[in-house]
mmCIF file with all atom_site columns, N, CA and C in Angstrom:
data_model
loop_
_atom_site.group_PDB
_atom_site.id
_atom_site.type_symbol
_atom_site.label_atom_id
_atom_site.label_alt_id
_atom_site.label_comp_id
_atom_site.label_asym_id
_atom_site.label_entity_id
_atom_site.label_seq_id
_atom_site.pdbx_PDB_ins_code
_atom_site.Cartn_x
_atom_site.Cartn_y
_atom_site.Cartn_z
_atom_site.occupancy
_atom_site.B_iso_or_equiv
_atom_site.pdbx_formal_charge
_atom_site.auth_seq_id
_atom_site.auth_comp_id
_atom_site.auth_asym_id
_atom_site.auth_atom_id
_atom_site.pdbx_PDB_model_num
ATOM 1   N N  . UNK A 1 1  ? 101.117 95.655  113.256 1.00 0.00 ? 546 UNK A N  1
ATOM 2   C CA . UNK A 1 1  ? 102.422 96.093  112.843 1.00 0.00 ? 546 UNK A CA 1
ATOM 3   C C  . UNK A 1 1  ? 102.899 95.257  111.657 1.00 0.00 ? 546 UNK A C  1
ATOM 4   N N  . UNK A 1 2  ? 103.461 95.927  110.679 1.00 0.00 ? 547 UNK A N  1
ATOM 5   C CA . UNK A 1 2  ? 103.965 95.231  109.491 1.00 0.00 ? 547 UNK A CA 1
ATOM 6   C C  . UNK A 1 2  ? 105.344 94.641  109.785 1.00 0.00 ? 547 UNK A C  1
ATOM 7   N N  . UNK A 1 3  ? 105.736 93.656  108.997 1.00 0.00 ? 548 UNK A N  1
ATOM 8   C CA . UNK A 1 3  ? 106.978 92.929  109.238 1.00 0.00 ? 548 UNK A CA 1
ATOM 9   C C  . UNK A 1 3  ? 108.236 93.704  108.851 1.00 0.00 ? 548 UNK A C  1
ATOM 10  N N  . UNK A 1 4  ? 108.103 94.672  107.919 1.00 0.00 ? 549 UNK A N  1
ATOM 11  C CA . UNK A 1 4  ? 109.271 95.389  107.418 1.00 0.00 ? 549 UNK A CA 1
ATOM 12  C C  . UNK A 1 4  ? 109.047 96.893  107.467 1.00 0.00 ? 549 UNK A C  1
ATOM 13  N N  . UNK A 1 5  ? 110.030 97.598  107.987 1.00 0.00 ? 550 UNK A N  1
ATOM 14  C CA . UNK A 1 5  ? 110.004 99.050  108.004 1.00 0.00 ? 550 UNK A CA 1
ATOM 15  C C  . UNK A 1 5  ? 110.888 99.582  106.891 1.00 0.00 ? 550 UNK A C  1
ATOM 16  N N  . UNK A 1 6  ? 110.509 100.717 106.326 1.00 0.00 ? 551 UNK A N  1
ATOM 17  C CA . UNK A 1 6  ? 111.271 101.345 105.254 1.00 0.00 ? 551 UNK A CA 1
ATOM 18  C C  . UNK A 1 6  ? 111.734 102.704 105.771 1.00 0.00 ? 551 UNK A C  1
ATOM 19  N N  . UNK A 1 7  ? 113.052 102.905 105.781 1.00 0.00 ? 552 UNK A N  1
ATOM 20  C CA . UNK A 1 7  ? 113.641 104.085 106.409 1.00 0.00 ? 552 UNK A CA 1
ATOM 21  C C  . UNK A 1 7  ? 114.532 104.848 105.445 1.00 0.00 ? 552 UNK A C  1
ATOM 22  N N  . UNK A 1 8  ? 114.369 106.172 105.436 1.00 0.00 ? 553 UNK A N  1
ATOM 23  C CA . UNK A 1 8  ? 115.232 107.055 104.643 1.00 0.00 ? 553 UNK A CA 1
ATOM 24  C C  . UNK A 1 8  ? 116.256 107.653 105.585 1.00 0.00 ? 553 UNK A C  1
ATOM 25  N N  . UNK A 1 9  ? 117.525 107.459 105.260 1.00 0.00 ? 554 UNK A N  1
ATOM 26  C CA . UNK A 1 9  ? 118.621 107.984 106.055 1.00 0.00 ? 554 UNK A CA 1
ATOM 27  C C  . UNK A 1 9  ? 119.255 109.128 105.289 1.00 0.00 ? 554 UNK A C  1
ATOM 28  N N  . UNK A 1 10 ? 119.142 110.346 105.834 1.00 0.00 ? 555 UNK A N  1
ATOM 29  C CA . UNK A 1 10 ? 119.717 111.541 105.227 1.00 0.00 ? 555 UNK A CA 1
ATOM 30  C C  . UNK A 1 10 ? 121.168 111.648 105.691 1.00 0.00 ? 555 UNK A C  1
ATOM 31  N N  . UNK A 1 11 ? 122.089 111.287 104.826 1.00 0.00 ? 556 UNK A N  1
ATOM 32  C CA . UNK A 1 11 ? 123.504 111.291 105.197 1.00 0.00 ? 556 UNK A CA 1
ATOM 33  C C  . UNK A 1 11 ? 124.175 112.617 104.895 1.00 0.00 ? 556 UNK A C  1
ATOM 34  N N  . UNK A 1 12 ? 123.483 113.522 104.215 1.00 0.00 ? 557 UNK A N  1
ATOM 35  C CA . UNK A 1 12 ? 124.122 114.759 103.767 1.00 0.00 ? 557 UNK A CA 1
ATOM 36  C C  . UNK A 1 12 ? 123.919 115.918 104.741 1.00 0.00 ? 557 UNK A C  1
ATOM 37  N N  . UNK A 1 13 ? 122.678 116.212 105.090 1.00 0.00 ? 558 UNK A N  1
ATOM 38  C CA . UNK A 1 13 ? 122.391 117.403 105.885 1.00 0.00 ? 558 UNK A CA 1
ATOM 39  C C  . UNK A 1 13 ? 122.556 117.183 107.385 1.00 0.00 ? 558 UNK A C  1
ATOM 40  N N  . UNK A 1 14 ? 121.754 116.319 107.963 1.00 0.00 ? 559 UNK A N  1
ATOM 41  C CA . UNK A 1 14 ? 121.770 116.213 109.415 1.00 0.00 ? 559 UNK A CA 1
ATOM 42  C C  . UNK A 1 14 ? 121.791 114.777 109.942 1.00 0.00 ? 559 UNK A C  1
ATOM 43  N N  . UNK A 1 15 ? 122.054 113.829 109.074 1.00 0.00 ? 560 UNK A N  1
ATOM 44  C CA . UNK A 1 15 ? 122.175 112.419 109.472 1.00 0.00 ? 560 UNK A CA 1
ATOM 45  C C  . UNK A 1 15 ? 120.951 111.901 110.238 1.00 0.00 ? 560 UNK A C  1
ATOM 46  N N  . UNK A 1 16 ? 119.773 112.308 109.811 1.00 0.00 ? 561 UNK A N  1
ATOM 47  C CA . UNK A 1 16 ? 118.558 111.822 110.456 1.00 0.00 ? 561 UNK A CA 1
ATOM 48  C C  . UNK A 1 16 ? 117.993 110.637 109.687 1.00 0.00 ? 561 UNK A C  1
ATOM 49  N N  . UNK A 1 17 ? 117.266 109.811 110.396 1.00 0.00 ? 562 UNK A N  1
ATOM 50  C CA . UNK A 1 17 ? 116.594 108.669 109.786 1.00 0.00 ? 562 UNK A CA 1
ATOM 51  C C  . UNK A 1 17 ? 115.109 108.797 110.075 1.00 0.00 ? 562 UNK A C  1
ATOM 52  N N  . UNK A 1 18 ? 114.284 108.695 109.018 1.00 0.00 ? 563 UNK A N  1
ATOM 53  C CA . UNK A 1 18 ? 112.843 108.765 109.212 1.00 0.00 ? 563 UNK A CA 1
ATOM 54  C C  . UNK A 1 18 ? 112.189 107.552 108.557 1.00 0.00 ? 563 UNK A C  1
ATOM 55  N N  . UNK A 1 19 ? 111.156 107.046 109.197 1.00 0.00 ? 564 UNK A N  1
ATOM 56  C CA . UNK A 1 19 ? 110.416 105.935 108.611 1.00 0.00 ? 564 UNK A CA 1
ATOM 57  C C  . UNK A 1 19 ? 109.475 106.506 107.563 1.00 0.00 ? 564 UNK A C  1
ATOM 58  N N  . UNK A 1 20 ? 109.578 105.973 106.346 1.00 0.00 ? 565 UNK A N  1
ATOM 59  C CA . UNK A 1 20 ? 108.752 106.470 105.247 1.00 0.00 ? 565 UNK A CA 1
ATOM 60  C C  . UNK A 1 20 ? 107.669 105.487 104.837 1.00 0.00 ? 565 UNK A C  1
ATOM 61  N N  . UNK A 1 21 ? 107.719 104.275 105.398 1.00 0.00 ? 566 UNK A N  1
ATOM 62  C CA . UNK A 1 21 ? 106.707 103.289 105.049 1.00 0.00 ? 566 UNK A CA 1
ATOM 63  C C  . UNK A 1 21 ? 106.917 101.987 105.788 1.00 0.00 ? 566 UNK A C  1
ATOM 64  N N  . UNK A 1 22 ? 106.020 101.047 105.526 1.00 0.00 ? 567 UNK A N  1
ATOM 65  C CA . UNK A 1 22 ? 106.124 99.705  106.080 1.00 0.00 ? 567 UNK A CA 1
ATOM 66  C C  . UNK A 1 22 ? 105.446 98.743  105.117 1.00 0.00 ? 567 UNK A C  1
ATOM 67  N N  . UNK A 1 23 ? 105.786 97.471  105.251 1.00 0.00 ? 568 UNK A N  1
ATOM 68  C CA . UNK A 1 23 ? 105.256 96.473  104.318 1.00 0.00 ? 568 UNK A CA 1
ATOM 69  C C  . UNK A 1 23 ? 105.173 95.113  104.989 1.00 0.00 ? 568 UNK A C  1
ATOM 70  N N  . UNK A 1 24 ? 104.356 94.249  104.412 1.00 0.00 ? 569 UNK A N  1
ATOM 71  C CA . UNK A 1 24 ? 104.199 92.884  104.922 1.00 0.00 ? 569 UNK A CA 1
ATOM 72  C C  . UNK A 1 24 ? 105.271 91.940  104.389 1.00 0.00 ? 569 UNK A C  1
ATOM 73  N N  . UNK A 1 25 ? 105.911 92.303  103.257 1.00 0.00 ? 570 UNK A N  1
ATOM 74  C CA . UNK A 1 25 ? 106.932 91.442  102.658 1.00 0.00 ? 570 UNK A CA 1
ATOM 75  C C  . UNK A 1 25 ? 108.056 92.303  102.094 1.00 0.00 ? 570 UNK A C  1
ATOM 76  N N  . UNK A 1 26 ? 109.211 91.673  101.879 1.00 0.00 ? 571 UNK A N  1
ATOM 77  C CA . UNK A 1 26 ? 110.345 92.376  101.276 1.00 0.00 ? 571 UNK A CA 1
ATOM 78  C C  . UNK A 1 26 ? 109.967 92.850  99.879  1.00 0.00 ? 571 UNK A C  1
ATOM 79  N N  . UNK A 1 27 ? 109.269 92.004  99.137  1.00 0.00 ? 572 UNK A N  1
ATOM 80  C CA . UNK A 1 27 ? 108.878 92.362  97.770  1.00 0.00 ? 572 UNK A CA 1
ATOM 81  C C  . UNK A 1 27 ? 107.994 93.607  97.760  1.00 0.00 ? 572 UNK A C  1
ATOM 82  N N  . UNK A 1 28 ? 107.049 93.668  98.682  1.00 0.00 ? 573 UNK A N  1
ATOM 83  C CA . UNK A 1 28 ? 106.170 94.833  98.786  1.00 0.00 ? 573 UNK A CA 1
ATOM 84  C C  . UNK A 1 28 ? 106.979 96.082  99.146  1.00 0.00 ? 573 UNK A C  1
ATOM 85  N N  . UNK A 1 29 ? 107.948 95.929  100.027 1.00 0.00 ? 574 UNK A N  1
ATOM 86  C CA . UNK A 1 29 ? 108.796 97.059  100.423 1.00 0.00 ? 574 UNK A CA 1
ATOM 87  C C  . UNK A 1 29 ? 109.649 97.538  99.258  1.00 0.00 ? 574 UNK A C  1
ATOM 88  N N  . UNK A 1 30 ? 110.203 96.619  98.478  1.00 0.00 ? 575 UNK A N  1
ATOM 89  C CA . UNK A 1 30 ? 111.002 96.983  97.309  1.00 0.00 ? 575 UNK A CA 1
ATOM 90  C C  . UNK A 1 30 ? 110.148 97.742  96.304  1.00 0.00 ? 575 UNK A C  1
ATOM 91  N N  . UNK A 1 31 ? 108.941 97.288  96.060  1.00 0.00 ? 576 UNK A N  1
ATOM 92  C CA . UNK A 1 31 ? 108.027 97.980  95.143  1.00 0.00 ? 576 UNK A CA 1
ATOM 93  C C  . UNK A 1 31 ? 107.751 99.400  95.630  1.00 0.00 ? 576 UNK A C  1
ATOM 94  N N  . UNK A 1 32 ? 107.558 99.571  96.938  1.00 0.00 ? 577 UNK A N  1
ATOM 95  C CA . UNK A 1 32 ? 107.319 100.888 97.514  1.00 0.00 ? 577 UNK A CA 1
ATOM 96  C C  . UNK A 1 32 ? 108.505 101.817 97.235  1.00 0.00 ? 577 UNK A C  1
ATOM 97  N N  . UNK A 1 33 ? 109.718 101.328 97.494  1.00 0.00 ? 578 UNK A N  1
ATOM 98  C CA . UNK A 1 33 ? 110.917 102.142 97.284  1.00 0.00 ? 578 UNK A CA 1
ATOM 99  C C  . UNK A 1 33 ? 111.074 102.492 95.807  1.00 0.00 ? 578 UNK A C  1
ATOM 100 N N  . UNK A 1 34 ? 110.867 101.530 94.923  1.00 0.00 ? 579 UNK A N  1
ATOM 101 C CA . UNK A 1 34 ? 110.997 101.789 93.492  1.00 0.00 ? 579 UNK A CA 1
ATOM 102 C C  . UNK A 1 34 ? 109.974 102.812 93.015  1.00 0.00 ? 579 UNK A C  1
ATOM 103 N N  . UNK A 1 35 ? 108.762 102.748 93.547  1.00 0.00 ? 580 UNK A N  1
ATOM 104 C CA . UNK A 1 35 ? 107.717 103.711 93.176  1.00 0.00 ? 580 UNK A CA 1
ATOM 105 C C  . UNK A 1 35 ? 108.044 105.107 93.697  1.00 0.00 ? 580 UNK A C  1
ATOM 106 N N  . UNK A 1 36 ? 108.514 105.187 94.931  1.00 0.00 ? 581 UNK A N  1
ATOM 107 C CA . UNK A 1 36 ? 108.808 106.482 95.552  1.00 0.00 ? 581 UNK A CA 1
ATOM 108 C C  . UNK A 1 36 ? 110.048 107.157 94.978  1.00 0.00 ? 581 UNK A C  1
ATOM 109 N N  . UNK A 1 37 ? 111.086 106.389 94.656  1.00 0.00 ? 582 UNK A N  1
ATOM 110 C CA . UNK A 1 37 ? 112.372 106.964 94.284  1.00 0.00 ? 582 UNK A CA 1
ATOM 111 C C  . UNK A 1 37 ? 112.757 106.781 92.820  1.00 0.00 ? 582 UNK A C  1
ATOM 112 N N  . UNK A 1 38 ? 112.208 105.774 92.154  1.00 0.00 ? 583 UNK A N  1
ATOM 113 C CA . UNK A 1 38 ? 112.439 105.553 90.725  1.00 0.00 ? 583 UNK A CA 1
ATOM 114 C C  . UNK A 1 38 ? 113.868 105.796 90.279  1.00 0.00 ? 583 UNK A C  1
ATOM 115 N N  . UNK A 1 39 ? 114.063 106.767 89.372  1.00 0.00 ? 584 UNK A N  1
ATOM 116 C CA . UNK A 1 39 ? 115.397 106.997 88.798  1.00 0.00 ? 584 UNK A CA 1
ATOM 117 C C  . UNK A 1 39 ? 116.418 107.562 89.793  1.00 0.00 ? 584 UNK A C  1
ATOM 118 N N  . UNK A 1 40 ? 115.979 107.940 90.970  1.00 0.00 ? 585 UNK A N  1
ATOM 119 C CA . UNK A 1 40 ? 116.931 108.440 91.980  1.00 0.00 ? 585 UNK A CA 1
ATOM 120 C C  . UNK A 1 40 ? 117.706 107.298 92.629  1.00 0.00 ? 585 UNK A C  1
ATOM 121 N N  . UNK A 1 41 ? 117.274 106.036 92.413  1.00 0.00 ? 586 UNK A N  1
ATOM 122 C CA . UNK A 1 41 ? 118.010 104.871 92.929  1.00 0.00 ? 586 UNK A CA 1
ATOM 123 C C  . UNK A 1 41 ? 119.235 104.698 92.034  1.00 0.00 ? 586 UNK A C  1
ATOM 124 N N  . UNK A 1 42 ? 120.416 104.785 92.651  1.00 0.00 ? 587 UNK A N  1
ATOM 125 C CA . UNK A 1 42 ? 121.664 104.753 91.883  1.00 0.00 ? 587 UNK A CA 1
ATOM 126 C C  . UNK A 1 42 ? 122.710 103.884 92.595  1.00 0.00 ? 587 UNK A C  1
ATOM 127 N N  . UNK A 1 43 ? 123.790 103.549 91.884  1.00 0.00 ? 588 UNK A N  1
ATOM 128 C CA . UNK A 1 43 ? 124.859 102.774 92.525  1.00 0.00 ? 588 UNK A CA 1
ATOM 129 C C  . UNK A 1 43 ? 125.533 103.521 93.677  1.00 0.00 ? 588 UNK A C  1
ATOM 130 N N  . UNK A 1 44 ? 125.524 104.859 93.609  1.00 0.00 ? 589 UNK A N  1
ATOM 131 C CA . UNK A 1 44 ? 126.076 105.642 94.711  1.00 0.00 ? 589 UNK A CA 1
ATOM 132 C C  . UNK A 1 44 ? 125.295 106.945 94.823  1.00 0.00 ? 589 UNK A C  1
ATOM 133 N N  . UNK A 1 45 ? 125.219 107.483 96.008  1.00 0.00 ? 590 UNK A N  1
ATOM 134 C CA . UNK A 1 45 ? 124.480 108.704 96.250  1.00 0.00 ? 590 UNK A CA 1
ATOM 135 C C  . UNK A 1 45 ? 124.624 109.134 97.695  1.00 0.00 ? 590 UNK A C  1
ATOM 136 N N  . UNK A 1 46 ? 124.115 110.302 98.019  1.00 0.00 ? 591 UNK A N  1
ATOM 137 C CA . UNK A 1 46 ? 124.285 110.872 99.349  1.00 0.00 ? 591 UNK A CA 1
ATOM 138 C C  . UNK A 1 46 ? 123.357 110.246 100.384 1.00 0.00 ? 591 UNK A C  1
ATOM 139 N N  . UNK A 1 47 ? 122.163 109.840 99.987  1.00 0.00 ? 592 UNK A N  1
ATOM 140 C CA . UNK A 1 47 ? 121.191 109.302 100.936 1.00 0.00 ? 592 UNK A CA 1
ATOM 141 C C  . UNK A 1 47 ? 121.036 107.795 100.756 1.00 0.00 ? 592 UNK A C  1
ATOM 142 N N  . UNK A 1 48 ? 120.376 107.189 101.728 1.00 0.00 ? 593 UNK A N  1
ATOM 143 C CA . UNK A 1 48 ? 120.186 105.745 101.693 1.00 0.00 ? 593 UNK A CA 1
ATOM 144 C C  . UNK A 1 48 ? 118.774 105.415 102.160 1.00 0.00 ? 593 UNK A C  1
ATOM 145 N N  . UNK A 1 49 ? 118.195 104.365 101.576 1.00 0.00 ? 594 UNK A N  1
ATOM 146 C CA . UNK A 1 49 ? 116.920 103.833 102.031 1.00 0.00 ? 594 UNK A CA 1
ATOM 147 C C  . UNK A 1 49 ? 117.148 102.378 102.412 1.00 0.00 ? 594 UNK A C  1
ATOM 148 N N  . UNK A 1 50 ? 116.763 102.047 103.649 1.00 0.00 ? 595 UNK A N  1
ATOM 149 C CA . UNK A 1 50 ? 116.937 100.691 104.160 1.00 0.00 ? 595 UNK A CA 1
ATOM 150 C C  . UNK A 1 50 ? 115.584 100.030 104.389 1.00 0.00 ? 595 UNK A C  1
ATOM 151 N N  . UNK A 1 51 ? 115.499 98.752  104.045 1.00 0.00 ? 596 UNK A N  1
ATOM 152 C CA . UNK A 1 51 ? 114.348 97.927  104.409 1.00 0.00 ? 596 UNK A CA 1
ATOM 153 C C  . UNK A 1 51 ? 114.810 97.073  105.576 1.00 0.00 ? 596 UNK A C  1
ATOM 154 N N  . UNK A 1 52 ? 114.099 97.184  106.699 1.00 0.00 ? 597 UNK A N  1
ATOM 155 C CA . UNK A 1 52 ? 114.516 96.536  107.936 1.00 0.00 ? 597 UNK A CA 1
ATOM 156 C C  . UNK A 1 52 ? 113.487 95.496  108.369 1.00 0.00 ? 597 UNK A C  1
ATOM 157 N N  . UNK A 1 53 ? 113.978 94.309  108.683 1.00 0.00 ? 598 UNK A N  1
ATOM 158 C CA . UNK A 1 53 ? 113.135 93.274  109.293 1.00 0.00 ? 598 UNK A CA 1
ATOM 159 C C  . UNK A 1 53 ? 112.894 93.728  110.729 1.00 0.00 ? 598 UNK A C  1
ATOM 160 N N  . UNK A 1 54 ? 111.663 94.119  111.028 1.00 0.00 ? 599 UNK A N  1
ATOM 161 C CA . UNK A 1 54 ? 111.336 94.719  112.327 1.00 0.00 ? 599 UNK A CA 1
ATOM 162 C C  . UNK A 1 54 ? 111.599 93.752  113.475 1.00 0.00 ? 599 UNK A C  1
ATOM 163 N N  . UNK A 1 55 ? 111.236 92.501  113.305 1.00 0.00 ? 600 UNK A N  1
ATOM 164 C CA . UNK A 1 55 ? 111.407 91.518  114.384 1.00 0.00 ? 600 UNK A CA 1
ATOM 165 C C  . UNK A 1 55 ? 112.879 91.255  114.697 1.00 0.00 ? 600 UNK A C  1
ATOM 166 N N  . UNK A 1 56 ? 113.695 91.126  113.653 1.00 0.00 ? 601 UNK A N  1
ATOM 167 C CA . UNK A 1 56 ? 115.112 90.819  113.842 1.00 0.00 ? 601 UNK A CA 1
ATOM 168 C C  . UNK A 1 56 ? 115.970 92.070  114.018 1.00 0.00 ? 601 UNK A C  1
ATOM 169 N N  . UNK A 1 57 ? 115.460 93.212  113.564 1.00 0.00 ? 602 UNK A N  1
ATOM 170 C CA . UNK A 1 57 ? 116.215 94.456  113.673 1.00 0.00 ? 602 UNK A CA 1
ATOM 171 C C  . UNK A 1 57 ? 117.415 94.527  112.740 1.00 0.00 ? 602 UNK A C  1
ATOM 172 N N  . UNK A 1 58 ? 117.300 93.882  111.589 1.00 0.00 ? 603 UNK A N  1
ATOM 173 C CA . UNK A 1 58 ? 118.408 93.867  110.629 1.00 0.00 ? 603 UNK A CA 1
ATOM 174 C C  . UNK A 1 58 ? 117.963 94.418  109.278 1.00 0.00 ? 603 UNK A C  1
ATOM 175 N N  . UNK A 1 59 ? 118.906 95.057  108.581 1.00 0.00 ? 604 UNK A N  1
ATOM 176 C CA . UNK A 1 59 ? 118.647 95.557  107.232 1.00 0.00 ? 604 UNK A CA 1
ATOM 177 C C  . UNK A 1 59 ? 118.661 94.379  106.275 1.00 0.00 ? 604 UNK A C  1
ATOM 178 N N  . UNK A 1 60 ? 117.593 94.212  105.498 1.00 0.00 ? 605 UNK A N  1
ATOM 179 C CA . UNK A 1 60 ? 117.531 93.111  104.542 1.00 0.00 ? 605 UNK A CA 1
ATOM 180 C C  . UNK A 1 60 ? 117.760 93.579  103.103 1.00 0.00 ? 605 UNK A C  1
ATOM 181 N N  . UNK A 1 61 ? 117.619 94.886  102.868 1.00 0.00 ? 606 UNK A N  1
ATOM 182 C CA . UNK A 1 61 ? 117.844 95.441  101.533 1.00 0.00 ? 606 UNK A CA 1
ATOM 183 C C  . UNK A 1 61 ? 118.188 96.909  101.697 1.00 0.00 ? 606 UNK A C  1
ATOM 184 N N  . UNK A 1 62 ? 119.148 97.386  100.917 1.00 0.00 ? 607 UNK A N  1
ATOM 185 C CA . UNK A 1 62 ? 119.597 98.772  101.013 1.00 0.00 ? 607 UNK A CA 1
ATOM 186 C C  . UNK A 1 62 ? 119.648 99.373  99.604  1.00 0.00 ? 607 UNK A C  1
ATOM 187 N N  . UNK A 1 63 ? 119.182 100.611 99.501  1.00 0.00 ? 608 UNK A N  1
ATOM 188 C CA . UNK A 1 63 ? 119.221 101.356 98.248  1.00 0.00 ? 608 UNK A CA 1
ATOM 189 C C  . UNK A 1 63 ? 119.996 102.650 98.465  1.00 0.00 ? 608 UNK A C  1
ATOM 190 N N  . UNK A 1 64 ? 120.797 103.035 97.496  1.00 0.00 ? 609 UNK A N  1
ATOM 191 C CA . UNK A 1 64 ? 121.487 104.315 97.541  1.00 0.00 ? 609 UNK A CA 1
ATOM 192 C C  . UNK A 1 64 ? 120.691 105.289 96.676  1.00 0.00 ? 609 UNK A C  1
ATOM 193 N N  . UNK A 1 65 ? 120.455 106.478 97.231  1.00 0.00 ? 610 UNK A N  1
ATOM 194 C CA . UNK A 1 65 ? 119.619 107.471 96.562  1.00 0.00 ? 610 UNK A CA 1
ATOM 195 C C  . UNK A 1 65 ? 120.462 108.680 96.193  1.00 0.00 ? 610 UNK A C  1
ATOM 196 N N  . UNK A 1 66 ? 120.365 109.085 94.932  1.00 0.00 ? 611 UNK A N  1
ATOM 197 C CA . UNK A 1 66 ? 121.120 110.243 94.469  1.00 0.00 ? 611 UNK A CA 1
ATOM 198 C C  . UNK A 1 66 ? 120.249 111.436 94.233  1.00 0.00 ? 611 UNK A C  1
#
């Protein structure tokens, strides 16, 4: 099991959360999100992507997706 889970939270349609990836480090998880979402990462947007420390169960980084 990897240390960090990457989750897409759909806040617009049905408020579902799906795991879209995992990573061994925060840096690796950030790279994954930047590659997957690129210019869709914005200061505000309808959806959100969270990087979660699996062991602690806390969000360590959050991205807003437009």
